[in-house]
Short mmCIF file of C-alpha atoms and ligand atoms in Angstrom, two decimals:
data_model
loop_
_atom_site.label_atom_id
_atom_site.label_comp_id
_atom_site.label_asym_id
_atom_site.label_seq_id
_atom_site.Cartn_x
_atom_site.Cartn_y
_atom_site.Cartn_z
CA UNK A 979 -31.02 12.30 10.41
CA UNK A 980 -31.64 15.09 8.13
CA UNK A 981 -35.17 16.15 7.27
CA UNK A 982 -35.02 17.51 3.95
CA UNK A 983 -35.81 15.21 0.76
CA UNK A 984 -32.38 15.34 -0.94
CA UNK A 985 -32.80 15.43 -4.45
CA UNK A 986 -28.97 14.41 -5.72
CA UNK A 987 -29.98 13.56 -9.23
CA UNK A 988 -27.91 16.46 -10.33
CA UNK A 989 -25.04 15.32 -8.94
CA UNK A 990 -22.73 12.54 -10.32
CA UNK A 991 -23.22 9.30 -8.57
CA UNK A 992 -20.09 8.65 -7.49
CA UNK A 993 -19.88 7.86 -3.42
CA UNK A 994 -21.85 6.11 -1.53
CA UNK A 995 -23.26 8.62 0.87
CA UNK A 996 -24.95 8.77 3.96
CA UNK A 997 -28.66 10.79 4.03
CA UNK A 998 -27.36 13.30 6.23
CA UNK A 999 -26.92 17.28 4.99
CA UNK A 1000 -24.52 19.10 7.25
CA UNK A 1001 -25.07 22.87 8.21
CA UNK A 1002 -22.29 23.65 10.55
CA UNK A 1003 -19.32 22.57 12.40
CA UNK A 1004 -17.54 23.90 15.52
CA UNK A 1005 -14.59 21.99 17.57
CA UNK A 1006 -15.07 18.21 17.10
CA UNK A 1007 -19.37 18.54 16.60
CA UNK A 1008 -20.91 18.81 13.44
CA UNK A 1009 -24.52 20.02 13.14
CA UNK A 1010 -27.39 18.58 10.24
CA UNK A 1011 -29.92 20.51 8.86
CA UNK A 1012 -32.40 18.84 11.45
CA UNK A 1013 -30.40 20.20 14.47
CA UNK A 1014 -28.64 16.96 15.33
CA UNK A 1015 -25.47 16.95 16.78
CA UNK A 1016 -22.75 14.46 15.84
CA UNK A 1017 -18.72 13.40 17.35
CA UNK A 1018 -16.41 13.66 14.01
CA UNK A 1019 -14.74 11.00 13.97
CA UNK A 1020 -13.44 11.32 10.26
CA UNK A 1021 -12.85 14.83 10.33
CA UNK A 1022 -13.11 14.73 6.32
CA UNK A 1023 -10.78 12.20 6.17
CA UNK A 1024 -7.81 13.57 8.16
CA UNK A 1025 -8.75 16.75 6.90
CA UNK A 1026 -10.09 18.68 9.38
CA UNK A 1027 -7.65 18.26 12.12
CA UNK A 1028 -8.11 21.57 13.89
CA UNK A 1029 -11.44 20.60 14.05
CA UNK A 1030 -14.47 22.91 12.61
CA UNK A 1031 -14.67 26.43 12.60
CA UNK A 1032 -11.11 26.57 14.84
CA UNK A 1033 -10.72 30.57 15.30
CA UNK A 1034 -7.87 30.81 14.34
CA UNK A 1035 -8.24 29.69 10.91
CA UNK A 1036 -11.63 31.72 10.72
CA UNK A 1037 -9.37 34.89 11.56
CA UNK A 1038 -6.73 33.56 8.98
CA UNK A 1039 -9.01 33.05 5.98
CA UNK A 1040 -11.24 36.13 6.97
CA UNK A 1041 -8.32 38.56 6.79
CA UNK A 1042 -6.54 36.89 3.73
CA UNK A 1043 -10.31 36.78 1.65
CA UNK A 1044 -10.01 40.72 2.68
CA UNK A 1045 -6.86 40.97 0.81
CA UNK A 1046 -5.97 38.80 -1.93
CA UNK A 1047 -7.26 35.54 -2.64
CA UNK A 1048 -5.54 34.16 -5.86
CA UNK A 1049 -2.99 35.56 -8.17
CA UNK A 1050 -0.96 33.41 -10.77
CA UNK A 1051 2.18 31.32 -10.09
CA UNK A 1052 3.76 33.80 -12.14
CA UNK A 1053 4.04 36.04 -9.58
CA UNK A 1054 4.91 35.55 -5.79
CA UNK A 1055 3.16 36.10 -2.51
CA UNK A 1056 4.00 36.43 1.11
CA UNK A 1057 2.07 33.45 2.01
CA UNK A 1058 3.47 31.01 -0.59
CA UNK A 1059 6.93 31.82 0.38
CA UNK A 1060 6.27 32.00 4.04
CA UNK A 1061 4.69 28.45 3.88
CA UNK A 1062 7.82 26.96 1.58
CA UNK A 1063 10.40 28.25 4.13
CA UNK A 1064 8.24 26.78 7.14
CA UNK A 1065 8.26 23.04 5.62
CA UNK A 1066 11.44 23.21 4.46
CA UNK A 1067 12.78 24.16 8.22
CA UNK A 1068 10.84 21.57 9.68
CA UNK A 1069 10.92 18.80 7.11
CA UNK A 1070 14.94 19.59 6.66
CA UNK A 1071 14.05 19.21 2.71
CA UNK A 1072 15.37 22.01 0.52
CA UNK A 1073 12.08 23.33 -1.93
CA UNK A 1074 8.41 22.74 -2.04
CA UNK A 1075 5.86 22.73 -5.18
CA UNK A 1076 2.28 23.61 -4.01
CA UNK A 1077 -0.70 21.87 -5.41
CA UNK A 1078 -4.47 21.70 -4.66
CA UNK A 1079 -4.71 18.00 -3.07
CA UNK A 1080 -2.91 14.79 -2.34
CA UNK A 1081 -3.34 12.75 -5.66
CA UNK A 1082 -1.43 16.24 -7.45
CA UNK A 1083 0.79 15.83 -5.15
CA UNK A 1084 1.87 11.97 -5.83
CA UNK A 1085 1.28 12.85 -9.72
CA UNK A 1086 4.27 15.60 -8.93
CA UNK A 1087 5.83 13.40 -7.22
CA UNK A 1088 5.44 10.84 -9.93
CA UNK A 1089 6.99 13.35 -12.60
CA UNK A 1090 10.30 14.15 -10.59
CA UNK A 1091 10.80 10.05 -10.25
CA UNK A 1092 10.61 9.52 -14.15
CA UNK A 1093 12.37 12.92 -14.40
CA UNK A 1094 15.12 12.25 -11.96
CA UNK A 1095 15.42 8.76 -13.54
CA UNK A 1096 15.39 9.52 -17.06
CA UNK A 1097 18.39 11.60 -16.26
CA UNK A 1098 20.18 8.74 -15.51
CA UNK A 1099 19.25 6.12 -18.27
CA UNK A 1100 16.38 5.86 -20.42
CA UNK A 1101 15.56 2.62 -18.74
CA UNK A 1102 15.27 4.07 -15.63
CA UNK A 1103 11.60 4.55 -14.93
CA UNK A 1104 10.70 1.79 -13.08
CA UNK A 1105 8.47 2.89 -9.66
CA UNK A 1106 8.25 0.60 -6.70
CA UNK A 1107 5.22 0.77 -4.44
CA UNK A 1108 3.52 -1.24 -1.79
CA UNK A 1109 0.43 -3.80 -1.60
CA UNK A 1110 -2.61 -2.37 -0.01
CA UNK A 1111 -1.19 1.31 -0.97
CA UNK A 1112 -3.44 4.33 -1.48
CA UNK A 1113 -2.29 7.51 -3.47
CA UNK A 1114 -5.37 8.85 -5.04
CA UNK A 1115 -8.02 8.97 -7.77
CA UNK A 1116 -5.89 10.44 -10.98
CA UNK A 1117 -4.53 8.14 -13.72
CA UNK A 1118 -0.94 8.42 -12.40
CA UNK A 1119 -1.87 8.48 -8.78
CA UNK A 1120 -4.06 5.23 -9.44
CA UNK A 1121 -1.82 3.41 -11.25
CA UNK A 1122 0.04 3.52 -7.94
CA UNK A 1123 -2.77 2.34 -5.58
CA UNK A 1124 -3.26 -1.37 -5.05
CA UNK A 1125 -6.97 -1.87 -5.02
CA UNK A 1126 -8.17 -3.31 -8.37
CA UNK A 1127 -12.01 -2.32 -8.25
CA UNK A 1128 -10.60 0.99 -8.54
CA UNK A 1129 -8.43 0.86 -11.08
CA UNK A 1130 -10.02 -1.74 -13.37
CA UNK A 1131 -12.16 0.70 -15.72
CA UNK A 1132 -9.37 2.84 -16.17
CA UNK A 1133 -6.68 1.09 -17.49
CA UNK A 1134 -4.29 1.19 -19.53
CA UNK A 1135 -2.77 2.55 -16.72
CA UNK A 1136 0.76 3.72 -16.07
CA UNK A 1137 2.91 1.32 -16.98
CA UNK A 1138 6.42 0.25 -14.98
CA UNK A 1139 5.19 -0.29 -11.53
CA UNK A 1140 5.76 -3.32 -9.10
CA UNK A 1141 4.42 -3.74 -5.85
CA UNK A 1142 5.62 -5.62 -2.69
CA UNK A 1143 3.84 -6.48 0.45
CA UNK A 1144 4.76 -4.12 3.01
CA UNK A 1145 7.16 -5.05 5.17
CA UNK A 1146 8.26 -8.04 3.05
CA UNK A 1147 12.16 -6.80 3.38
CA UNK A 1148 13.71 -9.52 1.43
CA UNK A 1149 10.36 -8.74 -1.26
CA UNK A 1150 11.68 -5.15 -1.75
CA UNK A 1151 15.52 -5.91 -2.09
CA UNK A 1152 14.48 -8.77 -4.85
CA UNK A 1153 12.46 -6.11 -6.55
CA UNK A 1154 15.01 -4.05 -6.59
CA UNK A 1155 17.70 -2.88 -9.64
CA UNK A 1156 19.06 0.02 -11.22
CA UNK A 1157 16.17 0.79 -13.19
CA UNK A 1158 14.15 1.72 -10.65
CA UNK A 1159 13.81 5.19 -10.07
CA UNK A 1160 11.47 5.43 -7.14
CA UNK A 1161 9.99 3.79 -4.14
CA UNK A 1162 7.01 5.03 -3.19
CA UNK A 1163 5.40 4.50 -0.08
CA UNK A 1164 3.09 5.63 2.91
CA UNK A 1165 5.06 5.62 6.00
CA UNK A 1166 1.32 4.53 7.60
CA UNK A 1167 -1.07 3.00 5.15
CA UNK A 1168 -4.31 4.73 5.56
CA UNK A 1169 -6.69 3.61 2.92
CA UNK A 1170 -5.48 0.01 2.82
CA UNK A 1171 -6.18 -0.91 6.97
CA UNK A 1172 -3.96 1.60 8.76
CA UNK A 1173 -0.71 -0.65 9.00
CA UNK A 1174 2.46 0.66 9.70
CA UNK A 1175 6.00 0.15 8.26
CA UNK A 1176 7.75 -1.20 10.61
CA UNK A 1177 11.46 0.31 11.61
CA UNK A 1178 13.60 -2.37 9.35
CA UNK A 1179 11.51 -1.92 6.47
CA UNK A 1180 11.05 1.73 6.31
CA UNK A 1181 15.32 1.74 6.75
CA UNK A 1182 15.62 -0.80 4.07
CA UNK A 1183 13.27 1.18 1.65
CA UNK A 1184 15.97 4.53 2.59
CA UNK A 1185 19.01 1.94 1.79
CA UNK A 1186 17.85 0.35 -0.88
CA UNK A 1187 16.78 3.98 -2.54
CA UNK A 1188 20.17 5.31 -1.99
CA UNK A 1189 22.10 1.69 -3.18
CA UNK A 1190 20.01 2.17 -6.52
CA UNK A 1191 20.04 5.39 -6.77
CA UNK A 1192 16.89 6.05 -6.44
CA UNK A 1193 14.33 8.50 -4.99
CA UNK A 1194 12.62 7.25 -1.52
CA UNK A 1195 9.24 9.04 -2.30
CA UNK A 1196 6.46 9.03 1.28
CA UNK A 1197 2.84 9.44 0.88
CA UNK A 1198 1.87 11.90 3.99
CA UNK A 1199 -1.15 12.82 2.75
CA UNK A 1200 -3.27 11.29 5.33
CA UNK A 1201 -0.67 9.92 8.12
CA UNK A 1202 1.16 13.31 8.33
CA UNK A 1203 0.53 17.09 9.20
CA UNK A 1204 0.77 15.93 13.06
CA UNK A 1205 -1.52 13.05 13.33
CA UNK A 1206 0.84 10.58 14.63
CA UNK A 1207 2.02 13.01 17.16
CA UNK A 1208 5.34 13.87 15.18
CA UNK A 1209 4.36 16.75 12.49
CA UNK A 1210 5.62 14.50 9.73
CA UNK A 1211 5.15 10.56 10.22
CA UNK A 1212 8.68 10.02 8.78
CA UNK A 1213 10.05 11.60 12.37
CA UNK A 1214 8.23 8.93 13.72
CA UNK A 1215 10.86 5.95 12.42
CA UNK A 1216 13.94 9.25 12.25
CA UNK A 1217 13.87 8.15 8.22
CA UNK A 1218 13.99 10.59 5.81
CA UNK A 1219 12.51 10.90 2.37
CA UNK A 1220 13.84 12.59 -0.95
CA UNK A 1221 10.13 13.51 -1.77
CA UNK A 1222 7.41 13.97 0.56
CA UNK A 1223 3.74 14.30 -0.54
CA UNK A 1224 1.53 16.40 2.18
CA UNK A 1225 -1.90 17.68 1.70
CA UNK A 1226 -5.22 16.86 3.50
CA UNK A 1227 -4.42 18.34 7.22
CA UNK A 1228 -1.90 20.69 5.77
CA UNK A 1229 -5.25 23.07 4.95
CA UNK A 1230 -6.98 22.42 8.16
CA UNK A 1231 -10.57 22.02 5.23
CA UNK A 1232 -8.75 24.72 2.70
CA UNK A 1233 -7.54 22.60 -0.41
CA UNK A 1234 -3.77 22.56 -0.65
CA UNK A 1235 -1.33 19.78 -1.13
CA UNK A 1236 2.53 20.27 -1.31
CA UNK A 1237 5.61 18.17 -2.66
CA UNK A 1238 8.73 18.64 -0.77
CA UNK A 1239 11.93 17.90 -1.95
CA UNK A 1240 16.15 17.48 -1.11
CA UNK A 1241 18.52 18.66 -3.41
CA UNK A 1242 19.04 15.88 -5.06
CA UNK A 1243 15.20 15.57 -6.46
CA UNK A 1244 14.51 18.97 -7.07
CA UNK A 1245 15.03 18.35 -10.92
CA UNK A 1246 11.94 20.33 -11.61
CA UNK A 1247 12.84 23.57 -14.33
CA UNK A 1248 10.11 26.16 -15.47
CA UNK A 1249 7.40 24.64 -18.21
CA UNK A 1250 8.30 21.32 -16.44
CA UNK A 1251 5.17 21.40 -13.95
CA UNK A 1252 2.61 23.73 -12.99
CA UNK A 1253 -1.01 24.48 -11.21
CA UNK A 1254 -3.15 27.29 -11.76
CA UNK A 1255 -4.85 27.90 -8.68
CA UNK A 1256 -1.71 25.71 -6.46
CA UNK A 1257 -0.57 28.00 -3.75
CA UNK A 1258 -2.80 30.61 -3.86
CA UNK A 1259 -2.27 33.30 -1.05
CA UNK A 1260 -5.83 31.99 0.64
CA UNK A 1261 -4.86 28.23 1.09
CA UNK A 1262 -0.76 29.32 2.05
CA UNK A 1263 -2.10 31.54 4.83
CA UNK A 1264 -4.30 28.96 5.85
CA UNK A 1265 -1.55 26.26 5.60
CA UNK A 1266 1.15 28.62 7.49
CA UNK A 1267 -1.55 29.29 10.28
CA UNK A 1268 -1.96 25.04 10.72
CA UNK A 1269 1.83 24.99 10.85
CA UNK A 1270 2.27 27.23 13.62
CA UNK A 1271 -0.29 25.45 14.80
CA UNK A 1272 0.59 21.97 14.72
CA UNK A 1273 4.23 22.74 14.85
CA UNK A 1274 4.25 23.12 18.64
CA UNK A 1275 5.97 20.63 20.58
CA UNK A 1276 2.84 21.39 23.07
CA UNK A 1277 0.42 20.47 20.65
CA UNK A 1278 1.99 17.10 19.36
CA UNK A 1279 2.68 16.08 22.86
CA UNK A 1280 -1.41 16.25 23.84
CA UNK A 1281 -2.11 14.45 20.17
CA UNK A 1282 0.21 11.55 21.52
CA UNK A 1283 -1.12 11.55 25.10
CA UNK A 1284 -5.30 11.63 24.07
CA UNK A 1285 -3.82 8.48 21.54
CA UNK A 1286 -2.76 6.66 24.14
CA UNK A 1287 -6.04 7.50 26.42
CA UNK A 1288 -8.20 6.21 23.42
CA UNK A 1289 -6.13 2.97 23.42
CA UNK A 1290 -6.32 2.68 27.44
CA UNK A 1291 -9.97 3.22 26.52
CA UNK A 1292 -10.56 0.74 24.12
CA UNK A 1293 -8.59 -2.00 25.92
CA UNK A 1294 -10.32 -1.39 28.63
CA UNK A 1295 -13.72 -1.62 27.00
CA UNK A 1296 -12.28 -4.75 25.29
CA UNK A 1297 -12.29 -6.31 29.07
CA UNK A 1298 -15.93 -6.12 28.97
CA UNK A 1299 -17.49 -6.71 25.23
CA UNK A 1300 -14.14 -8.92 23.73
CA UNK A 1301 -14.93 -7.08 20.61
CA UNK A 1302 -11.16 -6.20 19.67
CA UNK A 1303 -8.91 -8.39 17.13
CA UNK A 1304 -6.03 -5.52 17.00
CA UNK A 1305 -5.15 -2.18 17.32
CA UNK A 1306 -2.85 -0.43 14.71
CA UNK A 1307 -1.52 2.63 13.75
CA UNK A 1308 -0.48 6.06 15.94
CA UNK A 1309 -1.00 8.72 17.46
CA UNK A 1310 -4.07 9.81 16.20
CA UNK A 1311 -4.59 7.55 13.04
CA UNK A 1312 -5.87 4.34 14.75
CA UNK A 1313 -6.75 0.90 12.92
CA UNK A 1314 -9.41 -0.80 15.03
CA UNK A 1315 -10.07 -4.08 13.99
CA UNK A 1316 -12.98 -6.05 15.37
CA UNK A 1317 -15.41 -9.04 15.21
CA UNK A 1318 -17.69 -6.76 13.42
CA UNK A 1319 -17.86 -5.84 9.87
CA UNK A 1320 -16.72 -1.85 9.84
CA UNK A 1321 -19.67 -1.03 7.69
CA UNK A 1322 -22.57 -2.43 10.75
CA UNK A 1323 -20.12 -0.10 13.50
CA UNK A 1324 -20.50 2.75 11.21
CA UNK A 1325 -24.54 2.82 10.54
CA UNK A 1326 -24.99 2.01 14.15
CA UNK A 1327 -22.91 5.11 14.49
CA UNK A 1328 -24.76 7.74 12.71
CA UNK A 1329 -27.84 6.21 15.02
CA UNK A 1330 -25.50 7.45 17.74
CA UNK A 1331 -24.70 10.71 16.70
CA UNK A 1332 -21.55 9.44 16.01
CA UNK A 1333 -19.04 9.94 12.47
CA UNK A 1334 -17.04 6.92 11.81
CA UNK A 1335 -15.19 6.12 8.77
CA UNK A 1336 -13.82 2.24 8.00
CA UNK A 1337 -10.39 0.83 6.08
CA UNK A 1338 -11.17 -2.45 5.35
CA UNK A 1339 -13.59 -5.22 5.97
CA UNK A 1340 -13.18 -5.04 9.81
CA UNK A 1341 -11.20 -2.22 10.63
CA UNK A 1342 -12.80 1.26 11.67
CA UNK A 1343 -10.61 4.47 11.33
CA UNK A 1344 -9.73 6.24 14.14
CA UNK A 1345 -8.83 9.56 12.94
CA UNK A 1346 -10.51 12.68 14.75
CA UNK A 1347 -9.62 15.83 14.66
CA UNK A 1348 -6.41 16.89 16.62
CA UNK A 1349 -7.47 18.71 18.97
CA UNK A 1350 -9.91 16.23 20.43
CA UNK A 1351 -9.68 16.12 24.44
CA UNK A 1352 -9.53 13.41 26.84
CA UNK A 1353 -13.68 14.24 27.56
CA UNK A 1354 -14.61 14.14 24.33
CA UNK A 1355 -12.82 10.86 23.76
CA UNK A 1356 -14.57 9.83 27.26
CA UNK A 1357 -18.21 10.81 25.15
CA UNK A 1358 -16.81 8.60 22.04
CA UNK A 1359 -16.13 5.47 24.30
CA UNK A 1360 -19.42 5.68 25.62
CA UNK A 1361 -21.07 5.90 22.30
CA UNK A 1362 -18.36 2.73 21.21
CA UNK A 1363 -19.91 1.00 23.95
CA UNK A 1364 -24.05 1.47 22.98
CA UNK A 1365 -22.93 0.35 19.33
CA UNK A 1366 -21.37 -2.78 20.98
CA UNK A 1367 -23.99 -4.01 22.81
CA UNK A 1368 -26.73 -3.32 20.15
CA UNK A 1369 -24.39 -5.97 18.00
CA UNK A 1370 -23.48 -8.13 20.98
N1 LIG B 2861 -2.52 9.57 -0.64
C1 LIG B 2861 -3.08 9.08 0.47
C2 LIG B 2861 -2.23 8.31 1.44
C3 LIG B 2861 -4.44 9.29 0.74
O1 LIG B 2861 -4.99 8.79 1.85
C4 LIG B 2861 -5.20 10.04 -0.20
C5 LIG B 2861 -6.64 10.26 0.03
O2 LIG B 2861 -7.27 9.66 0.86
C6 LIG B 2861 -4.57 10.53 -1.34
C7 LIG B 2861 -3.23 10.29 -1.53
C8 LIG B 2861 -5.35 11.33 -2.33
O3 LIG B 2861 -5.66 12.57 -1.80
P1 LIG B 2861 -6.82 13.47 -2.42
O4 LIG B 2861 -8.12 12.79 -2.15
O5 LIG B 2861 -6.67 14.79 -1.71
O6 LIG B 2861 -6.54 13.59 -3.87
#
């Protein structure tokens, strides 16, 4: 744990933090102020998934700080362009609007779907998310999400949106008419347990957007950018969206979120949107080097195969301490649910020198960085295993 006395009290209360400062990062470690060494296991959130201090980012946002680091959107740069064309080609969506995180992006998102609907009819504008979604901490954004303690305070919220259980099929086709303009979804609920769509419901959602005529929106923010082993989750089920939110892994720890769209939602005109400091030459470079990146077929291949080392791994550990109630998720964006409550896993954790993260009462996120290898997943199972027999 850290040494120094942190004095927060000018800092807004408003996360529950652990009393650890961090100095420095490198690979999967991170380093406190005391010297202590610790496994990231939450890798900010899905953010960090090339790890800390990965050199080629370093060289990326050392020579781009050298040369330009922000101009205005009324102008373009290399970088901006360079990164549109590269998630275009690989998305095989037509245009891209750059942002700073993932609740901009869903509130973009949010504006083509009333946009594109109110084209239509004025009556179109009805938005159709899931139960248990996440999308972020704006009004708009929240008014999506499912949890109530967040949203409570904040209301009146945005008004028009239903919400179905994932997976409930026959839920979503009830739900359904021709005033809805979007469906909005994560293709992999982070936030809300890490539960995937499964293949009939994330085709339904695609039919039913396209018998409505409506816009199938996905929520990458945390499940894509390569962590299920596909660069974008939605290659995962072979579905694609009219709108796809990205941000979070997309910067590799530089802010940047993007929405992505076809043809047919790119209703955006100038003076309809804008960002100041979205797509700024410094977070595009560093976005088109984490493409490159990430992109490989090399690269997504070892994300799947250290996935299903970790689940070997935990099964296997599961033989001994019968701590396991269900794995979920992929690739690299794990739902482990146990006996235990999430929140006793994670303090024992920290004792370990180890970063966990939960989603949900019982479930612990699994969601390193990337580039994790098969010995460093080795040194996480045998920190897994002191935490389990200090609560067994
Ligand atoms: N959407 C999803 C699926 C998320 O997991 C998050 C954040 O965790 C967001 C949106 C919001 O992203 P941000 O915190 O960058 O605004």
């Amino acid at each position: 744990m850290s040494t120094k006395n942190i004095n927060s009290d000018s800092i807004m209360n408003t996360y529950g933090r652990k009393d650890v400062v961090f100095e420095k990062g490198s690979g999967v470690w991170l380093y406190d102020d005391a010297g202590n060494k610790y496994l990231d296991f939450v890798a900010g959130v899905a953010v960090n998934c090339l790890g800390h201090s990965h050199p080629a980012i370093v060289d990326t946002m050392k020579s781009q700080v050298e040369n330009l680091i922000h101009v205005s959107n009324i102008y373009w740069t290399q970088s901006q362009l360079d990164l549109g064309e590269k998630i275009c080609k690989e998305s095989g969506l037509s245009s891209a609007f750059f942002c700073n995180s993932g609740t901009e992006s869903l509130e973009a998102a949010m504006k083509i779907a009333r946009k594109f609907g109110k084209a239509k009819s004025d009556d179109k504008t009805k938005i159709v998310v899931l139960e248990k979604a996440f999308h972020g901490r704006t009004i708009g954004a929240l008014s999506l999400t499912w949890n109530e303690k967040y949203k409570k305070p904040f209301g009146p919220l945005v008004d028009n949106i239903v919400a179905v259980p994932l997976n409930d099929t026959e839920g979503l086709k009830d739900i359904m008419d021709e005033n809805v303009c979007a469906i909005i979804m994560e293709p992999i609920q982070g936030e809300g347990g890490i539960y995937n769509s499964s293949q009939t419901f994330i085709e339904t959602a695609r039919a039913m957007a396209d018998t409505y005529d409506a816009l199938l929106i996905f929520d990458e923010v945390q499940c894509g950018m390569g962590r299920t082993g596909y660069l974008f989750a939605h290659q995962l089920y072979d579905v694609k969206p009219d709108v796809l939110c990205l941000a979070k892994g997309l910067g590799a720890g530089m802010p940047i979120g993007a929405v992505v769209v076809n043809a047919r939602a790119d209703v955006l005109v100038p003076g309809d949107h804008g960002s100041t400091f979205g797509g700024n030459p410094l977070a595009c470079a560093t976005g088109n080097t984490v493409m490159d990146i990430i992109g490989e077929a090399s690269f997504l291949d070892q994300v799947k195969s250290v996935s299903a080392y970790l689940i070997e791994s935990f099964n296997a550990l599961n033989e001994k301490y019968d701590f396991l109630k269900e794995i979920r998720g992929s690739g690299l964006i794990l739902g482990v649910e146990t006996k235990y409550k999430s929140a006793e896993i994670i303090e024992k954790a920290l004792e370990e020198g180890l970063l966990l993260i939960g989603a949900g009462e019982n479930t612990v996120r699994i969601i390193p960085p990337l580039v994790i290898s098969k010995e460093e997943i080795d040194i996480f199972i045998d920190k897994f295993e002191k935490i389990l027999l200090a609560l067994s």
